[in-house]
Coordinates of C-alpha atoms and ligand atoms in Angstrom, one line a residue:
X1 CA -13.7 -12.3 18.7
X2 CA -11.0 -9.8 19.1
X3 CA -7.4 -11.0 19.7
X4 CA -6.0 -10.9 23.2
X5 CA -5.2 -7.4 24.4
X6 CA -1.5 -7.0 24.3
X7 CA -1.6 -3.6 25.7
X8 CA 1.4 -2.8 23.6
X9 CA 0.4 0.2 21.6
X10 CA 0.7 3.3 23.7
X11 CA 2.2 5.9 21.4
X12 CA 5.2 7.7 22.8
X13 CA 5.9 11.1 21.4
X14 CA 9.3 11.3 19.8
X15 CA 10.1 13.9 22.4
X16 CA 9.8 11.3 25.1
X17 CA 12.2 8.8 23.6
X18 CA 13.9 6.3 25.8
X19 CA 17.7 6.1 25.4
X20 CA 19.1 2.9 24.0
X21 CA 19.9 0.7 26.9
X22 CA 23.7 0.7 27.5
X23 CA 24.0 -2.8 28.8
X24 CA 26.9 -5.2 28.3
X25 CA 27.9 -5.4 24.7
X26 CA 29.4 -8.4 22.9
X27 CA 32.3 -8.4 20.6
X28 CA 30.1 -8.2 17.5
X29 CA 28.4 -5.1 18.9
X30 CA 31.7 -3.5 19.8
X31 CA 33.1 -4.3 16.4
X32 CA 30.1 -2.7 14.7
X33 CA 30.4 0.4 16.9
X34 CA 34.1 0.7 16.1
X35 CA 33.9 0.1 12.3
X36 CA 30.9 2.4 11.8
X37 CA 31.8 5.0 14.4
X38 CA 31.8 7.9 12.0
X39 CA 28.3 7.1 10.7
X40 CA 27.0 6.3 14.2
X41 CA 28.2 9.7 15.4
X42 CA 25.9 11.4 12.9
X43 CA 22.8 9.9 14.6
X44 CA 23.8 10.7 18.1
X45 CA 20.8 10.9 20.4
X46 CA 18.4 8.8 18.3
X47 CA 17.6 5.6 20.2
X48 CA 17.2 2.2 18.7
X49 CA 18.2 -1.5 19.0
X50 CA 21.9 -2.2 19.4
X51 CA 23.5 -3.3 16.1
X52 CA 26.1 -6.0 15.7
X53 CA 28.7 -6.8 13.1
X54 CA 28.1 -7.6 10.3
X55 CA 24.3 -7.5 10.0
X56 CA 23.4 -4.4 12.0
X57 CA 19.8 -5.1 13.2
X58 CA 18.8 -7.1 10.1
X59 CA 18.3 -10.1 12.3
X60 CA 15.3 -8.3 13.9
X61 CA 13.6 -8.5 10.5
X62 CA 14.2 -12.2 10.0
X63 CA 12.7 -13.6 13.2
X64 CA 9.4 -14.4 11.5
X65 CA 7.6 -11.3 12.9
X66 CA 6.2 -9.0 10.1
X67 CA 8.3 -6.0 9.6
X68 CA 5.5 -3.6 10.6
X69 CA 5.2 -5.3 14.0
X70 CA 8.9 -5.1 14.5
X71 CA 8.6 -1.3 13.9
X72 CA 5.7 -1.2 16.4
X73 CA 8.0 -2.8 19.0
X74 CA 10.5 -0.1 18.3
X75 CA 7.9 2.5 19.0
X76 CA 7.2 0.8 22.3
X77 CA 10.8 0.7 23.3
X78 CA 12.3 3.8 21.7
X79 CA 9.5 6.2 20.9
X80 CA 8.2 7.7 17.7
X81 CA 11.7 8.2 16.1
X82 CA 14.1 5.3 16.2
X83 CA 17.2 4.1 14.4
X84 CA 18.1 0.7 13.2
X85 CA 20.8 -0.7 10.8
X86 CA 20.3 -2.8 7.7
X87 CA 23.9 -4.1 7.5
X88 CA 25.8 -0.8 7.4
X89 CA 22.9 1.3 6.3
X90 CA 21.2 3.5 8.9
X91 CA 17.4 3.6 8.7
X92 CA 14.9 5.7 10.7
X93 CA 11.5 4.3 11.7
X94 CA 8.8 6.9 12.2
X95 CA 5.9 6.0 14.5
X96 CA 5.1 9.6 15.5
X97 CA 2.1 11.3 13.7
X98 CA 3.8 14.8 13.6
X99 CA 7.0 13.5 12.2
X100 CA 5.2 11.4 9.6
X101 CA 3.1 14.5 8.7
X102 CA 6.3 16.5 8.3
X103 CA 7.7 13.9 5.8
X104 CA 4.6 13.1 3.9
X105 CA 3.1 16.6 3.7
X106 CA 6.3 18.1 2.5
X107 CA 5.8 21.0 0.2
X108 CA 8.4 23.0 -1.6
X109 CA 6.4 26.1 -0.7
X110 CA 8.2 28.2 1.8
X111 CA 11.5 26.4 1.3
X112 CA 14.4 28.5 0.5
X113 CA 15.5 28.5 -3.1
X114 CA 18.3 26.2 -2.3
X115 CA 21.7 27.6 -3.2
X116 CA 23.2 24.3 -3.9
X117 CA 25.6 23.2 -6.6
X118 CA 23.7 19.9 -6.7
X119 CA 22.8 18.5 -10.1
X120 CA 20.2 16.4 -8.3
X121 CA 16.9 17.2 -10.1
X122 CA 15.0 17.2 -6.8
X123 CA 17.4 19.3 -4.7
X124 CA 14.4 21.4 -3.6
X125 CA 12.9 18.6 -1.7
X126 CA 13.8 17.4 1.7
X127 CA 12.6 13.8 1.1
X128 CA 12.2 11.6 -1.9
X129 CA 10.9 8.2 -2.7
X130 CA 13.6 5.7 -3.3
X131 CA 12.9 2.1 -2.3
X132 CA 11.1 0.2 -3.5
X133 CA 11.1 2.3 -6.7
X134 CA 13.9 0.3 -8.4
X135 CA 12.6 -3.0 -7.4
X136 CA 9.2 -2.2 -8.9
X137 CA 10.7 -1.8 -12.3
X138 CA 10.0 -3.0 -14.9
X139 CA 6.4 -3.7 -13.9
X140 CA 6.1 0.0 -13.3
X141 CA 7.8 2.4 -15.5
X142 CA 8.8 6.1 -15.2
X143 CA 5.4 7.1 -16.4
X144 CA 3.9 5.7 -13.2
X145 CA 3.3 8.5 -10.8
X146 CA 3.8 5.9 -8.1
X147 CA 7.6 5.6 -8.6
X148 CA 8.4 9.2 -9.4
X149 CA 10.9 10.1 -6.7
X150 CA 9.4 13.5 -5.9
X151 CA 6.3 15.6 -6.6
X152 CA 8.2 17.7 -9.1
X153 CA 7.0 19.3 -12.4
X154 CA 7.2 16.0 -14.3
X155 CA 5.2 14.2 -11.6
X156 CA 2.6 17.1 -11.7
X157 CA 2.2 16.6 -15.4
X158 CA 1.8 12.9 -15.0
X159 CA -0.6 13.3 -12.1
X160 CA -2.8 15.9 -13.8
X161 CA -3.0 13.8 -17.0
X162 CA -3.5 10.5 -15.2
X163 CA -6.9 9.0 -16.2
X164 CA -7.9 8.9 -12.6
X165 CA -7.4 12.7 -12.3
X166 CA -9.5 13.7 -15.4
X167 CA -12.6 15.7 -14.6
X168 CA -14.9 13.1 -16.0
X169 CA -13.5 10.3 -13.9
X170 CA -16.4 10.3 -11.4
X171 CA -18.9 10.3 -14.3
X172 CA -17.0 7.3 -15.8
X173 CA -17.1 5.4 -12.5
X174 CA -20.9 6.0 -12.3
X175 CA -21.4 4.7 -15.8
X176 CA -19.1 1.8 -15.3
X177 CA -20.8 0.7 -12.1
X178 CA -23.7 -1.4 -13.6
X179 CA -21.2 -3.4 -15.7
X180 CA -19.1 -4.1 -12.6
X181 CA -22.1 -4.9 -10.5
X182 CA -23.3 -7.5 -13.1
X183 CA -19.8 -9.0 -13.3
X184 CA -19.5 -9.3 -9.6
X185 CA -22.9 -10.8 -9.1
X186 CA -22.4 -13.4 -11.9
X187 CA -18.9 -14.4 -10.9
X188 CA -19.7 -14.6 -7.2
X189 CA -22.8 -16.7 -7.8
X190 CA -20.6 -19.0 -9.9
X191 CA -18.0 -19.3 -7.2
X192 CA -20.7 -20.1 -4.6
X193 CA -22.2 -22.7 -6.8
X194 CA -18.8 -24.6 -7.0
X195 CA -19.1 -25.5 -3.3
X196 CA -15.3 -25.6 -3.2
X197 CA -12.7 -24.4 -0.7
X198 CA -10.4 -21.7 -1.9
X199 CA -7.3 -20.0 -0.7
X200 CA -9.1 -16.8 0.3
X201 CA -6.7 -14.2 -1.0
X202 CA -6.1 -16.0 -4.4
X203 CA -9.9 -16.3 -4.9
X204 CA -10.5 -12.6 -4.1
X205 CA -7.5 -11.5 -6.1
X206 CA -8.6 -13.3 -9.3
X207 CA -12.1 -11.9 -8.9
X208 CA -10.7 -8.4 -8.4
X209 CA -8.1 -8.7 -11.2
X210 CA -10.8 -9.7 -13.7
X211 CA -13.2 -7.0 -12.6
X212 CA -10.5 -4.5 -12.7
X213 CA -9.5 -5.5 -16.2
X214 CA -13.1 -5.1 -17.3
X215 CA -13.2 -1.6 -15.9
X216 CA -9.8 -0.5 -17.2
X217 CA -9.6 -2.1 -20.7
X218 CA -13.0 -3.5 -21.2
X219 CA -12.2 -7.2 -21.2
X220 CA -11.3 -10.1 -18.9
X221 CA -7.8 -11.4 -19.8
X222 CA -7.1 -15.1 -20.2
X223 CA -6.1 -16.9 -17.0
X224 CA -2.4 -17.0 -18.0
X225 CA -2.2 -13.2 -17.8
X226 CA -3.2 -13.3 -14.2
X227 CA -0.5 -15.9 -13.6
X228 CA 2.0 -13.7 -15.3
X229 CA 1.0 -10.7 -13.3
X230 CA 1.7 -12.7 -10.1
X231 CA 5.0 -13.9 -11.4
X232 CA 6.0 -10.3 -12.0
X233 CA 4.9 -9.3 -8.6
X234 CA 6.6 -12.2 -7.0
X235 CA 9.8 -11.4 -8.7
X236 CA 9.6 -7.7 -7.7
X237 CA 8.9 -8.7 -4.2
X238 CA 12.2 -10.7 -4.1
X239 CA 14.0 -7.8 -5.6
X240 CA 12.5 -5.5 -2.9
X241 CA 13.5 -7.9 -0.1
X242 CA 16.9 -8.2 -1.5
X243 CA 17.4 -4.5 -1.9
X244 CA 16.0 -3.8 1.6
X245 CA 18.0 -6.4 3.3
X246 CA 21.2 -6.5 1.3
X247 CA 21.1 -2.8 0.6
X248 CA 22.8 -2.9 -2.7
X249 CA 25.6 -5.3 -1.6
X250 CA 23.9 -7.7 -4.0
X251 CA 23.3 -5.4 -7.0
X252 CA 19.6 -5.0 -7.7
X253 CA 20.0 -5.6 -11.3
X254 CA 17.9 -7.8 -13.6
X255 CA 19.4 -11.3 -13.8
X256 CA 16.2 -13.2 -14.0
X257 CA 15.5 -13.7 -17.7
X258 CA 12.1 -15.2 -17.0
X259 CA 11.0 -12.1 -15.3
X260 CA 11.9 -9.9 -18.3
X261 CA 10.2 -12.2 -20.7
X262 CA 7.0 -12.1 -18.7
X263 CA 7.4 -8.3 -18.3
X264 CA 7.6 -7.9 -22.1
X265 CA 4.5 -10.0 -22.5
X266 CA 2.6 -8.1 -19.8
X267 CA 3.2 -4.7 -21.6
X268 CA 2.3 -6.3 -24.9
X269 CA -1.2 -7.1 -23.7
X270 CA -1.6 -3.4 -23.0
X271 CA -0.1 -2.4 -26.3
X272 CA -2.7 -4.5 -28.0
X273 CA -5.5 -3.0 -25.8
X274 CA -4.3 0.6 -26.6
X275 CA -4.2 -0.2 -30.3
X276 CA -7.6 -1.7 -30.2
X277 CA -9.1 1.2 -28.3
X278 CA -7.5 3.6 -30.8
X279 CA -9.1 1.8 -33.7
X280 CA -12.4 1.3 -32.0
X281 CA -12.9 3.4 -28.9
X282 CA -16.2 1.9 -28.0
X283 CA -17.5 0.6 -24.7
X284 CA -17.4 1.9 -21.2
X285 CA -13.8 1.0 -20.1
X286 CA -11.7 3.8 -18.8
X287 CA -9.3 3.3 -21.7
X288 CA -12.1 3.7 -24.2
X289 CA -13.5 6.8 -22.4
X290 CA -10.1 8.5 -22.4
X291 CA -9.7 7.7 -26.1
X292 CA -13.1 9.2 -26.9
X293 CA -13.2 12.1 -24.6
X294 CA -9.5 13.1 -24.5
X295 CA -8.0 15.3 -21.8
X296 CA -4.9 13.1 -21.3
X297 CA -2.0 14.2 -23.4
X298 CA 0.0 11.0 -23.0
X299 CA 1.7 9.2 -25.9
X300 CA 0.4 5.7 -26.7
X301 CA 3.5 4.3 -24.9
X302 CA 2.9 6.3 -21.8
X303 CA -0.8 5.5 -22.0
X304 CA 0.1 1.8 -22.1
X305 CA 2.5 2.1 -19.2
X306 CA -0.1 3.9 -17.0
X307 CA -2.7 1.2 -17.5
X308 CA -0.3 -1.6 -17.1
X309 CA 1.1 0.0 -13.9
X310 CA -2.1 0.5 -12.0
X311 CA -2.8 -3.2 -11.5
X312 CA -0.7 -3.6 -8.3
X313 CA -3.1 -1.3 -6.4
X314 CA -6.2 -2.8 -8.0
X315 CA -5.1 -6.4 -7.9
X316 CA -3.1 -6.6 -4.7
X317 CA -4.0 -3.9 -2.2
X318 CA -7.7 -3.9 -2.8
X319 CA -8.1 -7.8 -2.6
X320 CA -5.9 -7.7 0.5
X321 CA -8.4 -5.3 2.2
X322 CA -11.4 -7.3 0.9
X323 CA -10.1 -10.6 2.2
X324 CA -9.2 -9.1 5.6
X325 CA -12.6 -7.5 5.9
X326 CA -14.4 -10.7 5.1
X327 CA -12.3 -12.5 7.7
X328 CA -13.1 -9.9 10.3
X329 CA -16.8 -10.2 9.5
X330 CA -16.6 -13.9 9.8
X331 CA -15.0 -13.5 13.3
X332 CA -17.8 -11.0 14.3
X333 CA -21.1 -12.7 13.4
X334 CA -23.1 -9.9 15.1
X335 CA -21.6 -7.3 12.8
X336 CA -22.1 -9.6 9.8
X337 CA -25.8 -10.0 10.7
X338 CA -26.3 -6.2 11.0
X339 CA -24.5 -5.7 7.7
X340 CA -26.7 -8.2 5.9
X341 CA -29.8 -6.4 7.2
X342 CA -28.4 -3.1 5.9
X343 CA -27.6 -4.6 2.6
X344 CA -31.1 -6.0 2.2
X345 CA -32.4 -2.5 1.9
X346 CA -29.6 -1.6 -0.5
X347 CA -30.4 -4.4 -2.9
X348 CA -34.2 -3.8 -2.6
X349 CA -33.8 -1.3 -5.5
X350 CA -31.2 -1.4 -8.3
X351 CA -27.9 -0.8 -6.8
X352 CA -26.1 2.4 -7.9
X353 CA -22.7 3.7 -6.9
X354 CA -24.4 6.5 -5.0
X355 CA -26.5 4.2 -2.9
X356 CA -23.6 1.9 -2.2
X357 CA -21.6 4.8 -1.0
X358 CA -24.4 5.9 1.3
X359 CA -24.5 2.6 3.1
X360 CA -23.1 3.8 6.4
X361 CA -22.5 0.4 8.0
X362 CA -20.6 -0.8 5.0
X363 CA -18.4 2.3 5.1
X364 CA -17.8 1.8 8.8
X365 CA -16.9 -1.8 8.4
X366 CA -14.4 -1.0 5.7
X367 CA -12.8 1.9 7.6
X368 CA -12.5 -0.3 10.7
X369 CA -10.9 -3.2 8.7
X370 CA -8.5 -0.9 7.1
X371 CA -7.6 0.6 10.4
X372 CA -6.9 -2.8 12.0
X373 CA -5.4 -4.5 8.9
X374 CA -4.1 -1.8 6.6
X375 CA -3.1 -3.4 3.3
X376 CA 0.0 -1.1 3.0
X377 CA 1.2 -1.1 6.7
X378 CA 4.4 0.9 6.0
X379 CA 6.0 2.8 3.2
X380 CA 9.3 4.5 2.6
X381 CA 11.1 7.7 1.9
X382 CA 14.7 8.9 1.9
X383 CA 16.3 12.1 3.0
X384 CA 17.5 14.1 0.0
X385 CA 20.6 12.4 -1.5
X386 CA 22.7 15.6 -1.2
X387 CA 21.3 17.5 1.8
X388 CA 20.9 16.6 5.4
X389 CA 17.7 17.7 7.0
X390 CA 16.3 18.4 10.4
X391 CA 13.7 16.0 11.8
X392 CA 12.4 15.7 15.4
X393 CA 15.2 18.0 16.6
X394 CA 18.0 16.0 15.0
X395 CA 20.0 16.6 12.0
X396 CA 19.5 13.6 9.7
X397 CA 22.3 12.9 7.2
X398 CA 21.6 13.0 3.5
X399 CA 20.0 9.9 1.9
X400 CA 19.0 8.2 5.2
X401 CA 16.2 5.7 4.6
X402 CA 13.0 6.3 6.4
X403 CA 10.3 3.7 7.2
X404 CA 6.9 5.2 7.9
X405 CA 4.6 2.9 9.8
X406 CA 0.8 3.4 9.8
X407 CA 0.1 0.0 11.4
X408 CA 1.3 1.2 14.8
X409 CA -0.6 4.4 14.8
X410 CA -3.8 2.7 13.6
X411 CA -3.6 0.6 16.8
X412 CA -2.2 3.1 19.2
X413 CA -4.3 4.2 22.2
X414 CA -5.4 7.2 20.3
X415 CA -8.3 4.7 19.7
X416 CA -10.4 3.2 22.5
X417 CA -9.9 -0.6 22.7
X418 CA -7.5 -0.3 19.7
X419 CA -7.3 -4.0 18.9
X420 CA -11.1 -4.6 18.9
X421 CA -13.0 -4.6 15.7
X422 CA -15.7 -2.0 16.4
X423 CA -17.2 -0.5 13.2
X424 CA -19.6 1.5 15.3
X425 CA -16.7 3.6 16.5
X426 CA -16.8 5.4 13.2
X427 CA -19.6 7.9 14.2
X428 CA -19.7 11.2 12.2
X429 CA -17.4 13.0 14.7
X430 CA -14.8 10.2 14.7
X431 CA -14.8 10.2 10.9
X432 CA -14.4 14.0 10.9
X433 CA -11.5 13.9 13.3
X434 CA -9.9 10.8 11.7
X435 CA -10.5 11.4 8.0
X436 CA -8.8 9.2 5.4
X437 CA -5.2 10.5 5.4
X438 CA -5.1 12.0 8.8
X439 CA -2.6 11.6 11.7
X440 CA -3.8 8.3 13.1
X441 CA -5.5 6.9 10.0
X442 CA -3.8 6.9 6.7
X443 CA -4.1 3.6 4.9
X444 CA -3.7 5.4 1.6
X445 CA -0.8 7.5 2.7
X446 CA -1.0 11.3 3.1
X447 CA -0.2 14.5 1.3
X448 CA 0.5 15.0 -2.4
X449 CA 1.6 11.4 -2.9
X450 CA -1.5 9.9 -1.4
X451 CA -3.1 7.0 -3.3
X452 CA -4.7 8.1 -6.7
X453 CA -6.9 5.0 -6.8
X454 CA -8.8 5.6 -3.6
X455 CA -12.2 6.2 -5.2
X456 CA -11.9 3.3 -7.5
X457 CA -10.6 1.1 -4.7
X458 CA -13.6 2.0 -2.5
X459 CA -16.1 1.3 -5.3
X460 CA -14.5 -2.1 -5.9
X461 CA -14.1 -3.1 -2.3
X462 CA -17.6 -2.0 -1.3
X463 CA -19.2 -3.7 -4.3
X464 CA -17.4 -7.0 -3.8
X465 CA -18.1 -7.0 -0.1
X466 CA -21.8 -6.1 -0.6
X467 CA -22.4 -8.8 -3.1
X468 CA -20.5 -11.5 -1.3
X469 CA -22.1 -10.8 2.1
X470 CA -25.6 -10.5 0.8
X471 CA -25.5 -13.5 -1.5
X472 CA -23.2 -16.0 0.2
X473 CA -22.3 -17.7 3.4
X474 CA -18.6 -17.1 3.7
X475 CA -16.9 -19.6 6.0
X476 CA -13.2 -19.4 6.9
X477 CA -11.1 -22.2 8.2
X478 CA -9.4 -21.8 11.6
X479 CA -6.0 -20.8 10.2
X480 CA -4.5 -17.6 11.8
X481 CA -4.7 -14.4 9.9
X482 CA -1.0 -14.2 8.9
X483 CA 0.1 -11.7 6.4
X484 CA 3.0 -11.9 4.0
X485 CA 4.8 -9.0 2.5
X486 CA 4.0 -9.1 -1.2
X487 CA 4.8 -6.3 -3.6
X488 CA 4.8 -3.8 -0.8
X489 CA 1.4 -5.0 0.5
X490 CA 0.6 -7.1 3.5
X491 CA -1.4 -10.0 2.0
X492 CA -3.3 -12.6 4.0
X493 CA -2.0 -16.0 3.0
X494 CA -3.1 -19.6 3.8
X495 CA -6.6 -18.6 4.9
X496 CA -9.0 -21.2 3.6
X497 CA -12.5 -20.1 2.7
X498 CA -15.7 -21.6 1.3
X499 CA -18.7 -19.9 -0.2
X500 CA -22.2 -21.2 -0.3
X501 CA -25.3 -19.5 -1.8
X502 CA -27.5 -18.0 1.0
Ligands
HEM601 C1 -7.1 -0.8 -0.7 C2 -6.5 -0.4 -1.8 C3 -5.3 0.5 -1.8 C4 -4.4 0.9 -0.8 C5 -4.5 0.5 0.6 C6 -3.5 1.8 -1.4 C7 -2.4 2.4 -0.7 C8 -1.6 3.3 -1.3 C9 -0.6 4.1 -0.5 C10 -0.3 3.9 1.0 C11 0.0 4.9 -1.4 C12 1.1 6.0 -1.0 C13 2.5 5.4 -1.1 C14 3.5 6.4 -0.7 O1 3.2 7.5 -0.2 O2 4.7 6.1 -0.9 C15 -0.6 4.7 -2.7 C16 -0.2 5.4 -3.8 C17 -0.8 5.2 -5.0 N1 -1.8 4.3 -5.3 FE1 -2.8 3.1 -4.0 N2 -3.8 1.9 -2.7 C18 -4.9 1.1 -3.0 C19 -5.5 1.0 -4.2 C20 -5.1 1.6 -5.4 C21 -5.7 1.4 -6.7 C22 -7.0 0.6 -6.9 C23 -5.0 2.1 -7.5 C24 -5.1 2.3 -9.0 C25 -6.0 1.7 -9.7 C26 -3.9 2.8 -6.8 C27 -2.9 3.6 -7.4 C28 -2.0 4.3 -6.7 C29 -1.1 5.3 -7.3 C30 -1.0 5.6 -8.8 C31 -0.3 5.8 -6.3 C32 0.8 6.8 -6.4 C33 0.4 8.2 -6.2 C34 1.7 9.1 -6.3 O3 2.7 8.8 -5.8 O4 1.6 10.1 -7.0 N3 -4.0 2.4 -5.5 N4 -1.6 3.8 -2.6

């Protein structure tokens, strides 16, 4: 059952922007225009909604519509490049694949050795990652490649030495797979035997968090650690919303003592895990492998931070995708039946990672779910703090915030029947033309800063889906699939689900 066709999603190249309508303006709009006239002048020619004093267009984001849908509306009205105002801060929204590529695929190669007096360490880069970097601290630290502002030398060192980038990572994942498979099968059978109704995302998130911990550090943490993780993410989400909406008027500094106490505890668990792995690097966890095999030149503190900092991907984005996929399968019983058939063959012999990866229909289902409901539907960049840049034929002032929206392009009419769930659309030619990280399909981002956890995420998501679908009847309530912004991820909330053994 696909949703009603809204026929909203025709991409408009940024070269075909519509001008902002110049209708009657109220006093609040005139006041905004007068007070911010110097800034407004710098964005001449870029269309967008009319801002009013004192909030700019902030009210657009507080009407109950998810922010990525508001950005899609902007695409409809103003084209692939539009301007809106968070209070007095100008922000660009990119819904155009070429402009997005220009920002995300930035390379310093070919750029002039900038003759700048800037002390800014990334003066060579046109764009950098700002928000939500600050808000993610202190659950993520400077040793996380995720929050490094640019792909500079420091980032390259972190990236190359990251456990996910080591040359034995694939071999580790293969070896780890039977442990994960056994964990998923036991845990899912137990959940099904409970005959209970769960909040879908919470149930999947706990399952993924525990499986992820097993893979990363070789043990399942006590339940309180999971609760603490969510407290940290909740608190970071509030900081992110505050910093986005209030744009620094409310200083984004730590005033929540509980948050810091929990954060200290969180890192302590990983300190203990590192110490234990140093003393006894046994077992098949990634941490133990890196201790045994080496190749990562991080200090113990950096090592701890890296492991503590990869959880948001593993325990928020991946469960968001799994929950959405299960929900779509429930809404499309014919696809579910075909998938069950395909999985029967898969489970006829011992399941290996290679065989799981070769299950075409599972791959198609996941791609289609991540196209329609990308876990990370938008992300952010900023123009270099000291240097304006050219984008889409406009000169964009230094430090302008940029919102990059994949949700819109995933549903644009680049795709036939864009809003329909059609896993079969992913034939080999479509996959080739719309590879992960291409113009109209980039759920993991694009370019150098693309997701480092993609291989692990696929293994996790496919395994969880394969076991759930082949061993359980998964029944959802009739709640709508609403998604809440949580730690930078669109998370399905309030969906009720029950599992029963098949
Ligand atoms: C469905 C699951 C996931 C999705 C949709 C996802 C999405 C993304 C996206 C969109 C980015 C790029 C952000 C940007 O350009 O600003 C990213 C980066 C990243 N992701 Fe994921 N992610 C997922 C799972 C994971 C997992 C499981 C891990 C780790 C275990 C992970 C670790 C990272 C890291 C370290 C980066 C930063 C790379 C860098 O900037 O150098 N992700 N992810």
